[in-house]
Coordinates of C-alpha atoms in Angstrom, one line a residue:
M1 CA 0.0 -12.5 -42.1
S2 CA -2.2 -12.1 -45.6
D3 CA -4.7 -10.7 -46.4
V4 CA -8.6 -12.9 -47.0
N5 CA -10.7 -11.5 -50.2
D6 CA -14.2 -12.0 -49.4
D7 CA -16.0 -10.9 -53.0
R8 CA -17.4 -14.4 -52.9
H9 CA -19.7 -13.3 -49.7
E10 CA -23.1 -12.2 -51.4
H11 CA -24.4 -9.9 -48.1
V12 CA -20.8 -9.0 -46.8
P13 CA -19.2 -6.0 -48.0
S14 CA -15.6 -6.5 -50.1
R15 CA -13.6 -5.9 -48.4
Q16 CA -9.7 -7.8 -46.5
R17 CA -9.5 -8.9 -43.9
R18 CA -5.3 -9.5 -42.7
R19 CA -4.5 -13.2 -41.8
F20 CA -2.4 -14.1 -38.8
E21 CA 0.5 -17.3 -39.7
G22 CA 0.2 -19.8 -37.3
I23 CA -0.6 -17.2 -34.5
S24 CA -0.5 -17.9 -31.4
S25 CA -4.0 -18.4 -28.7
R26 CA -1.6 -16.3 -26.5
A27 CA -0.9 -12.7 -29.0
Y28 CA -5.4 -12.1 -28.0
E29 CA -5.9 -14.0 -24.2
H30 CA -6.5 -11.6 -21.1
P31 CA -3.5 -11.9 -18.6
A32 CA -5.4 -13.9 -16.1
D33 CA -6.7 -16.6 -19.1
R34 CA -3.5 -17.0 -20.8
S35 CA -0.9 -17.8 -17.4
A36 CA -4.0 -20.6 -16.0
L37 CA -3.5 -21.9 -19.4
V38 CA -0.3 -21.9 -19.6
A39 CA -0.1 -23.1 -17.0
L40 CA -2.5 -26.3 -17.1
R41 CA -0.8 -27.0 -21.0
K42 CA 2.7 -27.3 -18.3
L43 CA 1.0 -29.8 -16.5
S44 CA 2.5 -33.4 -17.0
G45 CA -0.4 -35.9 -18.4
F46 CA -3.2 -33.0 -18.3
D47 CA -4.1 -33.3 -21.9
T48 CA -4.4 -38.2 -20.9
V49 CA -6.0 -37.1 -17.4
F50 CA -8.8 -35.1 -19.0
K51 CA -9.5 -37.5 -22.0
A52 CA -9.2 -40.3 -19.3
L53 CA -12.7 -37.6 -17.7
S54 CA -13.7 -38.4 -21.9
G55 CA -15.9 -42.0 -20.8
L56 CA -17.6 -39.8 -17.5
L57 CA -19.0 -36.2 -19.0
P58 CA -21.7 -36.2 -21.5
E59 CA -19.3 -35.2 -24.6
R60 CA -20.5 -37.9 -26.3
S61 CA -24.3 -37.5 -25.4
L62 CA -24.4 -33.2 -26.3
R63 CA -22.6 -34.4 -29.9
L64 CA -25.0 -36.7 -30.5
L65 CA -28.1 -34.9 -29.4
F66 CA -27.2 -31.8 -32.0
L67 CA -26.1 -33.9 -34.8
S68 CA -30.2 -35.0 -33.9
D69 CA -31.7 -32.3 -32.7
S70 CA -30.0 -29.2 -34.8
V71 CA -28.7 -28.8 -38.7
R72 CA -25.1 -29.1 -39.0
V73 CA -24.0 -25.4 -40.9
S74 CA -22.2 -27.3 -44.3
D75 CA -22.0 -26.1 -48.0
E76 CA -26.1 -26.5 -48.3
Q77 CA -27.1 -25.7 -44.5
F78 CA -26.7 -22.6 -43.7
A79 CA -24.0 -21.2 -46.0
H80 CA -23.5 -18.2 -45.3
L81 CA -21.9 -19.1 -42.0
N82 CA -20.5 -21.8 -43.1
D83 CA -18.3 -19.1 -45.0
M84 CA -17.7 -17.1 -42.2
L85 CA -16.6 -19.9 -40.2
R86 CA -14.1 -21.0 -43.1
D87 CA -13.4 -17.4 -42.4
A88 CA -12.6 -17.4 -39.1
C89 CA -10.4 -20.7 -38.7
Y90 CA -8.5 -19.4 -42.2
I91 CA -8.0 -16.3 -40.5
L92 CA -7.3 -17.8 -36.7
D93 CA -5.0 -20.0 -38.9
L94 CA -6.3 -22.9 -37.2
E95 CA -6.2 -25.7 -39.2
K96 CA -9.1 -28.1 -38.3
V97 CA -12.1 -26.7 -39.1
P98 CA -14.9 -27.9 -36.1
P99 CA -18.7 -28.7 -37.0
M100 CA -20.6 -26.3 -35.7
Y101 CA -24.6 -26.2 -35.7
V102 CA -28.0 -24.3 -35.5
T103 CA -29.6 -24.8 -32.3
Q104 CA -33.8 -23.9 -32.1
D105 CA -33.8 -21.2 -29.5
P106 CA -35.2 -17.8 -28.6
K107 CA -32.4 -16.9 -26.4
P108 CA -29.6 -15.8 -28.7
N109 CA -26.7 -18.1 -27.3
A110 CA -23.6 -19.3 -29.0
M111 CA -20.5 -21.8 -27.6
C112 CA -18.1 -24.0 -27.7
I113 CA -17.4 -27.1 -25.8
G114 CA -16.2 -30.9 -27.0
L115 CA -13.2 -32.3 -25.3
D116 CA -11.7 -35.1 -27.8
E117 CA -12.5 -31.9 -30.6
P118 CA -14.5 -28.6 -30.3
I119 CA -18.3 -28.6 -31.8
I120 CA -19.6 -24.6 -31.8
V121 CA -23.0 -24.3 -31.5
V122 CA -25.8 -21.7 -32.5
T123 CA -28.3 -20.2 -31.6
T124 CA -31.4 -19.1 -34.4
G125 CA -31.9 -16.5 -31.8
L126 CA -28.2 -15.2 -32.0
V127 CA -28.3 -15.9 -35.7
E128 CA -32.1 -13.7 -36.4
L129 CA -30.7 -11.0 -34.5
L130 CA -27.1 -10.5 -36.2
D131 CA -26.6 -8.9 -39.1
E132 CA -23.1 -10.2 -41.7
E133 CA -20.7 -8.5 -39.4
E134 CA -21.4 -9.1 -35.9
M135 CA -22.1 -12.7 -36.7
R136 CA -18.8 -12.6 -38.3
A137 CA -17.3 -11.5 -34.8
V138 CA -19.1 -14.3 -32.8
V139 CA -17.3 -16.9 -35.1
G140 CA -14.5 -15.5 -34.6
H141 CA -14.6 -15.6 -30.9
E142 CA -16.0 -19.1 -30.8
V143 CA -13.1 -20.0 -33.0
G144 CA -10.6 -18.1 -30.5
H145 CA -12.5 -19.9 -27.6
A146 CA -11.6 -23.4 -29.6
L147 CA -8.3 -21.8 -30.9
S148 CA -7.4 -21.6 -27.5
G149 CA -8.6 -24.8 -25.7
H150 CA -11.7 -23.2 -23.8
A151 CA -13.9 -25.8 -24.9
V152 CA -12.6 -28.4 -23.0
Y153 CA -12.9 -26.5 -19.7
R154 CA -16.2 -25.3 -20.7
T155 CA -16.9 -28.8 -21.4
I156 CA -16.2 -29.9 -17.0
L157 CA -17.8 -27.1 -16.2
L158 CA -21.0 -28.4 -18.0
F159 CA -20.3 -31.4 -15.7
L160 CA -19.7 -29.8 -12.9
T161 CA -22.1 -27.7 -12.2
S162 CA -24.6 -30.7 -13.8
L163 CA -23.1 -32.3 -11.0
A164 CA -23.5 -29.7 -8.3
L165 CA -27.3 -30.3 -8.7
R166 CA -27.2 -33.7 -8.4
V167 CA -25.0 -33.8 -4.8
A168 CA -26.8 -30.4 -3.6
W169 CA -28.8 -32.6 -0.5
I170 CA -25.1 -33.7 0.3
P171 CA -23.6 -30.7 1.8
L172 CA -19.6 -31.3 2.2
G173 CA -20.1 -32.5 -1.5
N174 CA -21.9 -29.6 -2.9
L175 CA -19.5 -27.2 -1.3
A176 CA -16.6 -28.5 -2.9
I177 CA -18.2 -29.3 -6.1
M178 CA -18.8 -25.7 -5.8
A179 CA -15.8 -24.4 -5.4
I180 CA -13.8 -26.4 -8.2
V181 CA -17.2 -24.3 -9.7
T182 CA -16.7 -20.7 -9.1
A183 CA -12.8 -20.9 -9.5
L184 CA -14.2 -22.5 -13.4
R185 CA -16.1 -19.7 -13.9
E186 CA -14.0 -16.6 -12.8
W187 CA -11.4 -17.9 -15.4
F188 CA -14.6 -18.8 -17.8
R189 CA -15.5 -14.5 -17.7
K190 CA -12.1 -13.9 -17.9
S191 CA -11.4 -16.9 -21.1
E192 CA -14.3 -14.9 -23.5
L193 CA -12.6 -12.0 -23.0
S194 CA -9.6 -13.1 -24.4
A195 CA -12.3 -14.9 -27.2
D196 CA -14.3 -11.0 -27.8
R197 CA -10.4 -10.2 -28.9
A198 CA -10.3 -13.1 -31.2
G199 CA -13.7 -12.0 -32.7
L200 CA -12.2 -8.5 -33.5
L201 CA -8.7 -10.3 -35.1
V202 CA -11.1 -12.1 -37.2
G203 CA -14.3 -9.0 -38.3
Q204 CA -11.6 -6.3 -38.1
D205 CA -14.6 -4.4 -37.2
L206 CA -14.8 -3.1 -34.2
Q207 CA -18.5 -0.5 -34.5
A208 CA -19.8 -4.9 -35.5
S209 CA -18.3 -6.3 -32.4
M210 CA -20.2 -3.6 -30.4
R211 CA -23.6 -3.8 -32.4
G212 CA -23.1 -7.6 -31.1
L213 CA -22.8 -6.5 -27.6
M214 CA -25.4 -4.0 -27.6
K215 CA -27.7 -6.5 -29.0
I216 CA -27.3 -9.5 -26.8
A217 CA -28.6 -6.7 -24.1
G218 CA -31.2 -5.0 -25.7
G219 CA -32.4 -6.6 -28.7
N220 CA -32.7 -5.7 -32.1
H221 CA -33.3 -2.6 -31.8
L222 CA -30.1 -0.4 -32.9
H223 CA -32.0 2.8 -33.8
E224 CA -32.7 2.8 -30.2
M225 CA -29.0 2.6 -29.4
N226 CA -26.4 4.4 -28.6
V227 CA -22.6 2.9 -28.4
D228 CA -21.6 5.6 -26.4
A229 CA -24.2 5.6 -24.2
F230 CA -24.2 2.0 -24.1
L231 CA -21.0 2.5 -23.0
G232 CA -21.6 5.0 -21.0
Q233 CA -23.1 2.1 -18.7
A234 CA -20.0 0.2 -17.3
D235 CA -18.1 4.0 -16.2
E236 CA -21.9 4.0 -14.2
Y237 CA -21.8 0.9 -13.3
E238 CA -18.0 1.1 -11.9
V239 CA -18.1 4.0 -10.4
A240 CA -21.6 4.0 -9.0
G241 CA -22.7 3.4 -5.1
D242 CA -20.8 2.6 -1.8
L243 CA -19.2 -0.5 -0.6
R244 CA -22.5 -2.3 -1.0
D245 CA -22.8 -2.2 -4.2
S246 CA -19.3 -3.4 -4.7
V247 CA -20.1 -6.6 -3.1
L248 CA -23.9 -6.4 -4.9
K249 CA -21.9 -6.6 -7.5
I250 CA -19.5 -9.4 -6.6
L251 CA -22.2 -11.5 -6.1
N252 CA -23.9 -10.9 -8.5
V253 CA -21.3 -11.5 -11.1
L254 CA -20.8 -15.2 -9.5
P255 CA -23.0 -17.3 -10.7
R256 CA -22.2 -16.4 -14.6
T257 CA -20.0 -17.2 -16.8
H258 CA -19.8 -15.0 -18.7
P259 CA -19.3 -10.9 -18.2
F260 CA -21.9 -8.5 -18.0
T261 CA -22.4 -7.0 -21.6
T262 CA -21.6 -3.3 -20.8
V263 CA -18.4 -4.5 -19.3
R264 CA -17.0 -6.7 -22.5
A265 CA -18.1 -3.5 -25.3
A266 CA -16.1 -1.4 -22.8
E267 CA -12.7 -4.1 -22.3
L268 CA -12.9 -4.8 -25.7
K269 CA -12.6 -0.8 -26.7
K270 CA -9.6 -0.3 -24.5
W271 CA -8.3 -3.7 -25.6
A272 CA -8.8 -2.3 -29.3
A273 CA -6.7 0.8 -28.3
T274 CA -4.0 -0.5 -27.4
R275 CA -0.5 -1.0 -28.9
D276 CA -1.0 -4.8 -28.7
Y277 CA -3.5 -5.1 -30.6
Q278 CA -2.2 -3.0 -33.6
R279 CA 1.0 -4.7 -33.2
I280 CA -0.7 -7.8 -34.2
M281 CA -2.2 -6.4 -36.7
D282 CA 1.2 -5.3 -38.3
G283 CA 2.2 -8.9 -37.6
H284 CA 3.7 -9.3 -34.6
Y285 CA 2.4 -11.5 -32.7
P286 CA 3.5 -14.4 -30.4
R287 CA 3.7 -17.9 -32.7
R288 CA 2.4 -21.2 -32.3
T289 CA 5.7 -22.8 -32.5
E290 CA 6.9 -20.5 -29.6
D291 CA 4.7 -22.2 -26.9
K292 CA 6.2 -24.2 -25.4
D293 CA 9.3 -22.1 -24.4
T294 CA 6.6 -19.8 -23.0
S295 CA 7.2 -19.4 -18.7
V296 CA 5.0 -20.0 -16.6
T297 CA 6.1 -17.9 -14.3
D298 CA 5.8 -15.0 -16.3
S299 CA 2.6 -15.1 -17.0
F300 CA 1.4 -15.4 -13.8
R301 CA 3.7 -11.9 -13.0
Q302 CA 2.2 -10.6 -16.5
S303 CA -1.2 -11.4 -15.0
A304 CA -1.1 -10.6 -11.3
S305 CA 1.2 -7.7 -13.2
H306 CA -2.5 -7.2 -14.9
Y307 CA -4.7 -6.9 -11.9
A308 CA -2.6 -4.5 -9.9
D309 CA -3.3 -1.5 -12.5
H310 CA -6.5 -2.6 -12.2
V311 CA -7.1 -2.2 -8.8
R312 CA -5.4 0.7 -8.7
G313 CA -6.9 2.5 -11.8
S314 CA -10.7 0.5 -10.7
K315 CA -13.2 3.4 -9.6
D316 CA -14.9 0.7 -8.2
P317 CA -15.4 1.6 -3.8
L318 CA -14.1 -1.3 -2.9
M319 CA -11.1 -1.0 -5.1
K320 CA -10.4 2.4 -4.2
L321 CA -10.6 1.1 -0.7
V322 CA -8.1 -2.0 -1.3
T323 CA -5.9 0.3 -2.7
D324 CA -6.2 3.7 -0.3
L325 CA -5.0 0.6 2.4
A326 CA -2.3 -0.8 0.8
G327 CA -0.5 3.0 0.5
G328 CA -1.4 2.9 4.4
A329 CA -4.3 5.6 3.5
G330 CA -5.8 5.8 6.7
D331 CA -7.5 4.6 9.6
L332 CA -9.2 0.6 8.4
G333 CA -12.7 1.7 10.5
G334 CA -12.8 5.4 10.1
K335 CA -12.6 3.3 5.9
L336 CA -14.8 1.3 6.9
F337 CA -17.6 4.5 7.5
G338 CA -17.8 6.3 5.7
K339 CA -17.4 3.9 3.1
F340 CA -21.2 2.1 3.9
G341 CA -22.2 5.2 5.4
G342 CA -22.0 6.8 2.5
G343 CA -19.7 9.0 3.0
S344 CA -23.3 11.8 4.7
G345 CA -23.0 10.3 8.4
G346 CA -22.2 12.1 11.3
G347 CA -19.3 12.3 14.1
N348 CA -15.8 12.1 12.6
A349 CA -16.6 9.6 9.6
G350 CA -15.9 12.3 6.9
N351 CA -12.2 13.1 8.6
H352 CA -11.1 10.0 7.2
G353 CA -11.5 10.0 3.4
T354 CA -9.8 11.1 1.1
P355 CA -11.8 14.3 -1.9
E356 CA -11.9 11.0 -4.6
D357 CA -14.8 9.2 -1.3
E358 CA -16.4 12.3 -1.0

């Protein structure tokens, strides 16, 4: 690990950033994301199968579209973004710098797609919204996607979503495709948390990452926003309501490829406070050379452990009910009645709850 000097950037505060030589994407990947990726990488012939799919996927069309109707980042065009891109690849030790395009779209967005070679696309809305340090975290986020190999699955997700719309008139065909799309979306939401961590490793400025997420949620009005209050929304979102609200949360998030912005901010802040993050910053992290020896079983065990810890520590009413039931805490019917009734119904519903339920 070494330091990267950014003195050459005119608009970026002069400071040094650490470089993570040979870092494996496993270092920053969310446990659920990591277990899926480890399993896929271990599958014999996996790469061959997906490359065979490239003839069906609109990858070539997308590349030609961005080349012909967007601005390719280079030393001559959006040079400051090109510097950030090269720095991000250097910090995460990604040998081949992916092509990057700026496309006209007022909605702030960025993506990393492609099967054979990933490409990064950012919208003008995002470029105009974020300052240099906030944008650096976003570029690092997309480079993290490229290092993890997420671009392949994102491209497939885009293809399947489009296919589902075309075959919506075929009931069983549409159901089968949507089942795959729903599973891919759940995985991809976790991959976004991984990429947020990669963005932090590149920018090495937690406040800039927080500001960027706040701006994506509330626009360019930082003087009207507060980080602590914004993070407080994530806590309120998790705690608020009863089981009906828990179900609505699930229904709201199912069609999304990204977690909600307040949740992303809270998750990133939580990870930045962990020993895992500090060890990476101190130069202790898994290397790519060790990826082939990674155990699928261990990765799934870590993922299962993470989800179990999440359920136990969650303040969401549904997760609390699951924890209580798993611990043998009381009557199912009574608990459901108390939860859906808001704990204020008549009869003996109150006798089935715990002080935390009320």
